[in-house]
XYZ file of C-alpha atoms in Angstrom:
415
model
C -4.248 -5.729 -45.661
C -2.057 -4.828 -42.691
C -3.170 -4.364 -39.089
C -3.165 -0.548 -39.274
C -5.182 -0.390 -42.501
C -7.801 -2.794 -41.161
C -8.176 -0.573 -38.093
C -8.198 2.791 -39.890
C -11.976 3.078 -39.641
C -11.811 2.368 -35.928
C -9.054 4.964 -35.455
C -11.105 7.569 -37.364
C -14.016 6.807 -35.023
C -11.716 7.380 -32.026
C -10.652 10.760 -33.402
C -14.265 11.867 -33.962
C -15.275 10.571 -30.541
C -12.443 12.535 -28.926
C -13.534 15.604 -30.876
C -17.063 15.236 -29.545
C -15.702 15.003 -26.008
C -13.808 18.259 -26.470
C -16.921 19.938 -27.844
C -18.954 18.775 -24.861
C -16.339 20.172 -22.526
C -16.304 23.490 -24.313
C -19.813 24.647 -25.083
C -18.542 27.760 -26.846
C -16.739 25.606 -29.383
C -19.893 23.531 -29.736
C -21.974 26.604 -30.531
C -19.397 27.927 -32.983
C -19.222 24.574 -34.722
C -22.999 24.440 -35.009
C -23.194 27.980 -36.407
C -20.318 27.286 -38.760
C -21.914 24.096 -40.002
C -25.307 25.738 -40.415
C -23.700 28.702 -42.192
C -22.053 26.448 -44.737
C -25.326 24.615 -45.195
C -27.237 27.893 -45.688
C -24.740 29.193 -48.236
C -24.969 25.972 -50.180
C -28.758 26.194 -50.188
C -28.601 29.717 -51.634
C -26.473 28.699 -54.585
C -28.471 25.643 -55.565
C -31.944 25.176 -56.922
C -34.120 24.860 -53.825
C -36.568 22.756 -55.751
C -33.897 20.204 -56.502
C -34.120 17.673 -53.665
C -30.986 15.886 -54.841
C -28.964 19.059 -54.495
C -30.370 19.657 -51.015
C -29.383 16.136 -50.001
C -25.908 16.713 -51.465
C -25.582 19.923 -49.486
C -26.614 18.105 -46.315
C -24.046 15.385 -46.949
C -21.341 17.992 -47.574
C -22.246 19.700 -44.292
C -22.158 16.411 -42.359
C -18.786 15.550 -43.894
C -17.500 19.011 -42.987
C -18.651 18.586 -39.374
C -17.068 15.109 -39.163
C -13.776 16.422 -40.521
C -13.882 19.259 -37.981
C -14.545 16.768 -35.162
C -11.723 14.551 -36.459
C -9.326 17.486 -36.369
C -10.472 18.516 -32.896
C -9.945 14.953 -31.690
C -6.399 14.728 -33.060
C -3.710 15.557 -30.463
C -1.482 18.396 -31.667
C 1.700 16.306 -31.495
C 0.204 13.067 -32.834
C 1.951 13.117 -36.223
C 5.295 14.179 -34.767
C 5.169 11.513 -32.024
C 4.288 8.868 -34.614
C 7.299 9.898 -36.727
C 9.601 9.778 -33.689
C 8.304 6.351 -32.670
C 9.042 5.098 -36.173
C 12.547 6.555 -36.036
C 13.275 4.763 -32.755
C 12.046 1.469 -34.201
C 9.068 1.106 -31.871
C 6.756 -0.368 -34.515
C 4.788 -3.561 -35.114
C 5.649 -6.230 -37.698
C 3.967 -4.124 -40.388
C 6.071 -1.056 -39.452
C 3.040 0.688 -37.925
C 3.518 2.875 -34.870
C 1.143 2.887 -31.873
C -1.886 5.115 -32.492
C -1.997 8.119 -30.147
C -5.595 8.598 -29.003
C -5.288 11.443 -26.496
C -2.982 13.628 -24.398
C -4.267 15.055 -21.115
C -2.783 16.491 -17.926
C -3.029 14.690 -14.600
C -5.626 16.513 -12.483
C -3.581 16.174 -9.307
C -0.206 17.053 -10.804
C -0.236 19.162 -13.993
C 3.443 18.345 -14.576
C 2.380 14.812 -15.477
C 0.977 14.167 -18.959
C -1.146 11.111 -19.658
C -0.890 9.607 -23.141
C -3.326 6.921 -24.280
C -2.165 4.774 -27.193
C -3.803 1.994 -29.157
C -1.087 -0.656 -29.154
C -1.768 -1.778 -32.776
C -0.941 -5.245 -31.504
C 2.442 -4.462 -29.927
C 2.628 -6.663 -26.781
C 2.673 -4.795 -23.473
C 5.891 -6.603 -22.534
C 7.622 -4.667 -25.349
C 6.317 -1.362 -23.997
C 7.887 -2.178 -20.653
C 11.133 -3.516 -22.118
C 11.584 -0.749 -24.702
C 10.267 2.186 -22.697
C 13.425 4.167 -23.515
C 12.309 4.306 -27.154
C 8.920 5.671 -26.106
C 10.637 8.172 -23.802
C 12.775 9.375 -26.702
C 9.723 9.808 -28.940
C 7.827 11.723 -26.260
C 10.935 13.629 -25.083
C 9.810 12.701 -21.587
C 10.598 10.546 -18.581
C 8.027 7.772 -18.224
C 6.892 7.354 -14.649
C 4.230 4.706 -15.228
C 2.957 2.326 -17.909
C -0.382 0.532 -17.618
C -2.234 -1.824 -19.917
C -5.874 -0.769 -19.800
C -8.812 -3.061 -19.079
C -9.689 -3.366 -22.775
C -6.237 -4.979 -23.297
C -5.947 -2.859 -26.429
C -4.821 0.504 -25.094
C -1.859 1.585 -22.972
C -1.717 4.523 -20.556
C 1.665 6.255 -20.473
C 2.199 8.750 -17.640
C 5.234 10.941 -18.225
C 6.891 14.255 -17.395
C 9.010 16.510 -19.592
C 12.650 15.466 -19.899
C 14.107 18.466 -18.083
C 17.260 16.666 -16.993
C 18.595 14.011 -14.663
C 17.601 13.494 -11.039
C 20.047 14.866 -8.460
C 22.652 12.426 -7.180
C 21.945 13.430 -3.583
C 19.509 15.695 -1.713
C 20.280 16.290 1.943
C 17.290 16.266 4.283
C 16.383 19.456 6.129
C 13.831 19.623 8.921
C 11.951 22.449 7.220
C 10.999 19.942 4.509
C 8.446 18.433 6.922
C 4.971 18.874 5.463
C 2.442 20.978 7.332
C -0.307 18.682 6.073
C -1.579 15.996 8.431
C 0.641 12.941 8.099
C 2.025 13.665 4.687
C 5.572 12.298 4.585
C 8.288 13.572 2.233
C 10.403 10.842 0.623
C 12.539 12.605 -1.972
C 12.634 14.282 -5.389
C 11.140 12.715 -8.516
C 10.791 13.866 -12.099
C 7.354 15.309 -11.295
C 8.614 17.186 -8.231
C 8.703 16.406 -4.520
C 7.466 12.922 -3.645
C 4.883 12.815 -0.856
C 3.289 9.829 0.867
C -0.029 10.544 2.551
C -0.792 8.080 5.348
C -4.462 9.032 5.146
C -4.505 7.389 1.710
C -1.646 4.906 1.987
C -2.234 2.110 4.476
C 1.309 0.842 4.900
C 4.756 1.158 3.325
C 7.159 -1.551 2.125
C 10.740 -0.604 1.238
C 12.860 -3.185 -0.565
C 16.147 -3.296 -2.427
C 19.585 -4.829 -2.574
C 22.198 -4.323 0.136
C 23.552 -0.779 0.049
C 20.602 0.657 -1.891
C 19.734 3.096 0.906
C 16.685 1.382 2.444
C 17.629 2.110 6.045
C 18.315 5.810 5.392
C 14.937 6.235 3.679
C 13.201 4.301 6.452
C 14.755 6.516 9.131
C 13.802 9.663 7.232
C 10.144 8.592 7.116
C 10.117 7.490 10.757
C 11.724 10.751 11.892
C 8.872 12.656 10.256
C 6.295 10.401 11.917
C 7.806 11.120 15.330
C 7.886 14.857 14.626
C 4.189 14.672 13.759
C 3.429 13.080 17.133
C 3.119 9.398 16.286
C 3.881 6.618 18.757
C 6.709 4.628 17.193
C 7.310 0.914 17.832
C 10.672 -0.251 16.438
C 12.016 -3.756 15.936
C 15.838 -3.633 16.060
C 17.055 -7.146 16.709
C 20.598 -6.339 15.537
C 20.697 -3.538 18.135
C 22.761 -1.343 15.832
C 20.281 0.511 13.585
C 18.446 2.656 16.129
C 20.998 3.252 18.868
C 21.332 7.022 18.491
C 19.805 9.059 21.343
C 17.251 10.560 18.946
C 15.402 7.211 18.904
C 15.550 6.575 22.658
C 12.119 8.050 23.382
C 10.472 5.485 21.144
C 9.452 1.945 22.044
C 12.167 -0.391 20.792
C 12.110 -4.206 20.736
C 15.516 -5.849 20.811
C 14.207 -9.435 20.775
C 11.251 -11.397 19.472
C 9.585 -11.751 22.885
C 9.364 -8.030 23.517
C 8.157 -7.407 19.970
C 5.353 -9.948 20.359
C 4.365 -8.290 23.624
C 4.281 -4.857 21.985
C 2.217 -6.174 19.069
C -0.318 -7.642 21.498
C -0.716 -4.210 23.115
C -1.177 -2.613 19.699
C -3.925 -5.097 18.807
C -5.630 -4.333 22.123
C -5.377 -0.615 21.354
C -6.859 -1.170 17.907
C -9.830 -3.043 19.398
C -10.360 -0.244 21.911
C -10.325 2.284 19.085
C -12.937 0.252 17.213
C -15.319 0.648 20.163
C -14.595 4.378 20.449
C -15.129 4.912 16.729
C -18.395 2.962 16.773
C -19.661 4.945 19.742
C -18.774 8.279 18.116
C -19.914 7.248 14.604
C -16.412 7.938 13.284
C -15.074 6.117 10.242
C -11.398 7.010 10.682
C -8.912 8.664 13.017
C -9.280 12.097 11.419
C -13.026 12.131 11.966
C -12.573 10.997 15.557
C -9.992 13.722 16.278
C -11.917 16.472 14.525
C -13.772 17.893 17.519
C -11.540 16.696 20.346
C -8.873 18.571 22.255
C -7.042 15.385 23.266
C -6.044 13.951 19.881
C -5.696 10.216 19.336
C -2.123 9.530 18.209
C -1.170 7.447 15.216
C 0.870 4.309 15.831
C 3.741 3.281 13.557
C 5.135 -0.253 13.621
C 8.554 -0.314 11.957
C 11.168 -2.942 11.158
C 14.398 -2.403 9.250
C 14.813 -6.033 8.168
C 11.612 -8.023 8.349
C 13.488 -11.232 7.462
C 15.119 -11.208 10.884
C 11.655 -11.133 12.378
C 9.659 -13.582 10.232
C 12.220 -15.995 8.782
C 11.579 -19.480 10.180
C 14.651 -21.106 8.578
C 16.421 -23.245 11.187
C 13.969 -22.224 13.929
C 12.695 -24.779 16.437
C 9.008 -25.606 16.896
C 8.401 -23.056 19.659
C 9.967 -20.201 17.695
C 7.998 -21.156 14.577
C 4.795 -21.082 16.609
C 5.742 -17.670 18.014
C 6.531 -16.301 14.532
C 3.156 -17.581 13.358
C 1.444 -15.596 16.117
C 3.430 -12.486 15.187
C 2.589 -12.956 11.501
C -1.082 -13.201 12.424
C -0.992 -9.935 14.376
C 0.887 -8.125 11.604
C -1.720 -9.409 9.136
C -4.508 -8.012 11.301
C -2.797 -4.617 11.391
C -2.212 -4.748 7.631
C -5.908 -5.431 6.972
C -7.524 -3.119 9.511
C -4.939 -0.677 10.836
C -5.237 2.372 8.554
C -8.708 3.513 9.653
C -7.584 3.384 13.276
C -4.344 5.253 12.625
C -2.047 2.216 12.856
C 0.505 1.738 10.071
C 3.300 -0.651 9.110
C 6.530 0.762 7.641
C 8.879 -2.132 6.976
C 12.057 -2.711 4.986
C 13.682 -5.845 3.664
C 16.128 -7.145 1.094
C 13.881 -9.873 -0.293
C 10.174 -9.880 0.654
C 9.264 -13.197 -0.986
C 6.438 -15.435 0.215
C 8.779 -17.301 2.559
C 9.614 -14.076 4.401
C 6.610 -11.782 3.929
C 3.332 -13.710 3.527
C 0.777 -12.570 0.970
C -1.742 -11.746 3.708
C 0.616 -8.936 4.788
C 2.225 -7.925 1.492
C -1.067 -7.748 -0.439
C -2.407 -5.169 2.024
C 0.614 -2.874 1.642
C -0.350 -0.380 -1.053
C 2.820 1.721 -1.112
C 5.805 -0.280 -2.326
C 9.191 1.296 -2.842
C 12.095 -0.545 -4.449
C 15.742 0.438 -4.538
C 18.450 -1.034 -6.763
C 17.352 -4.582 -7.633
C 17.576 -7.414 -10.123
C 14.541 -8.600 -12.115
C 13.484 -11.139 -9.490
C 13.569 -8.695 -6.579
C 11.891 -5.972 -8.627
C 9.022 -8.319 -9.514
C 8.644 -9.430 -5.900
C 8.289 -5.852 -4.645
C 6.691 -3.954 -7.543
C 5.209 -6.769 -9.665
C 7.300 -5.458 -12.579
C 10.949 -5.196 -13.614
C 11.165 -1.373 -13.620
C 13.535 -1.227 -10.631
C 16.236 -2.770 -12.846
C 16.437 0.637 -14.578
C 18.012 2.191 -11.486
C 21.723 2.769 -12.205
C 23.917 0.358 -10.275
C 26.093 3.210 -9.086
C 23.148 5.240 -7.756
C 22.833 5.645 -3.994
C 19.421 6.389 -2.523
C 17.621 5.965 -5.857
C 14.243 4.225 -5.727
C 11.178 3.290 -7.771
C 7.631 3.615 -6.485
C 4.283 2.468 -7.884
C 2.593 5.002 -10.217
C 5.341 7.600 -9.643
C 8.504 6.167 -11.130
C 12.103 6.854 -10.172
C 13.048 9.293 -7.414
C 16.065 10.330 -5.353
C 15.423 9.777 -1.655
C 16.472 12.407 0.843
C 19.807 11.769 2.507
C 18.941 11.730 6.203
C 21.666 12.141 8.818
C 20.916 10.926 12.326
C 21.511 13.276 15.217
C 23.552 12.456 18.288
């Protein structure tokens, strides 16, 4: 007995369960099903001997079977058979030649362009789903933007959008792209549409990728929007070449480690002052605090184009190592507590491993973006190898958690 056959009863239960869910969501269908079932039962009663209990029981069983079949059909996704055939054609099957069992297809509530498919893996390891996602994409005729193994370790969630074509090779930034929503930043174009990052929901942003992947251009695009929205921007530019254009001159720029440490100390002081103000006003975040005030509290953005230049202790003497430790501690405090008080980190780096970016900072950054990368770098930034799918020739192409691949806006600095 193969794996699929042994699970056929379980799969039938899933279909009926899904059918019940649809009935619950649509009371009209529920009523129609009940009337239909009762009608069949009544007709059967009329054509049998009412005194024959065995016939009545048979009629009841027939009615129950009819209802179960109806629920099974309601719980079967319309494209289930076709998707199964396509998966088999691509070779995405288990050792017994069984395809994953499609349980449901629904639309993402926040973005109807995104479909969410839930499959029973039929024992196919999740590593194969990740490695052979192109086969699944072909079967679904979609671009996969996210794959997740569910808590039961038996089902996989596939989030995908229709395969309407390739991403653009370049999209030039225009100032009218700036969102009118409070601190929503535009990053680029993905398969599901325009990619937005909401700093009310995202604490901090990490941008990683190989040299030439477009990290600095994306970073500058996001920072430009922050400035336009009224944020106070603190920049670390130790190379003194990345933020030399006049457009950045009104911001607070650190050209050495001493000035950056001093600026961080002031930010920590500001955060502690905001804690007291929030406690006094019973506010839980910066939006609540600003709600009924004419003088709005400004958000603070701490940015660094190459965090390795700031936190790398290789070859440093004892005093510098001690100083970097203090800076790391302050950045960790901001990473843990900053969002509620309107203080955010937006940092970029080529290789944010534990030697450069400690876990106490990285683990509190919940928006991670990765450009062109090898498997090691992709795992360091995204905890998966999906960034290796970015074409090597692509400029400004990135991967982001839960969204997938997108083309970042090409931002040109002004004089």
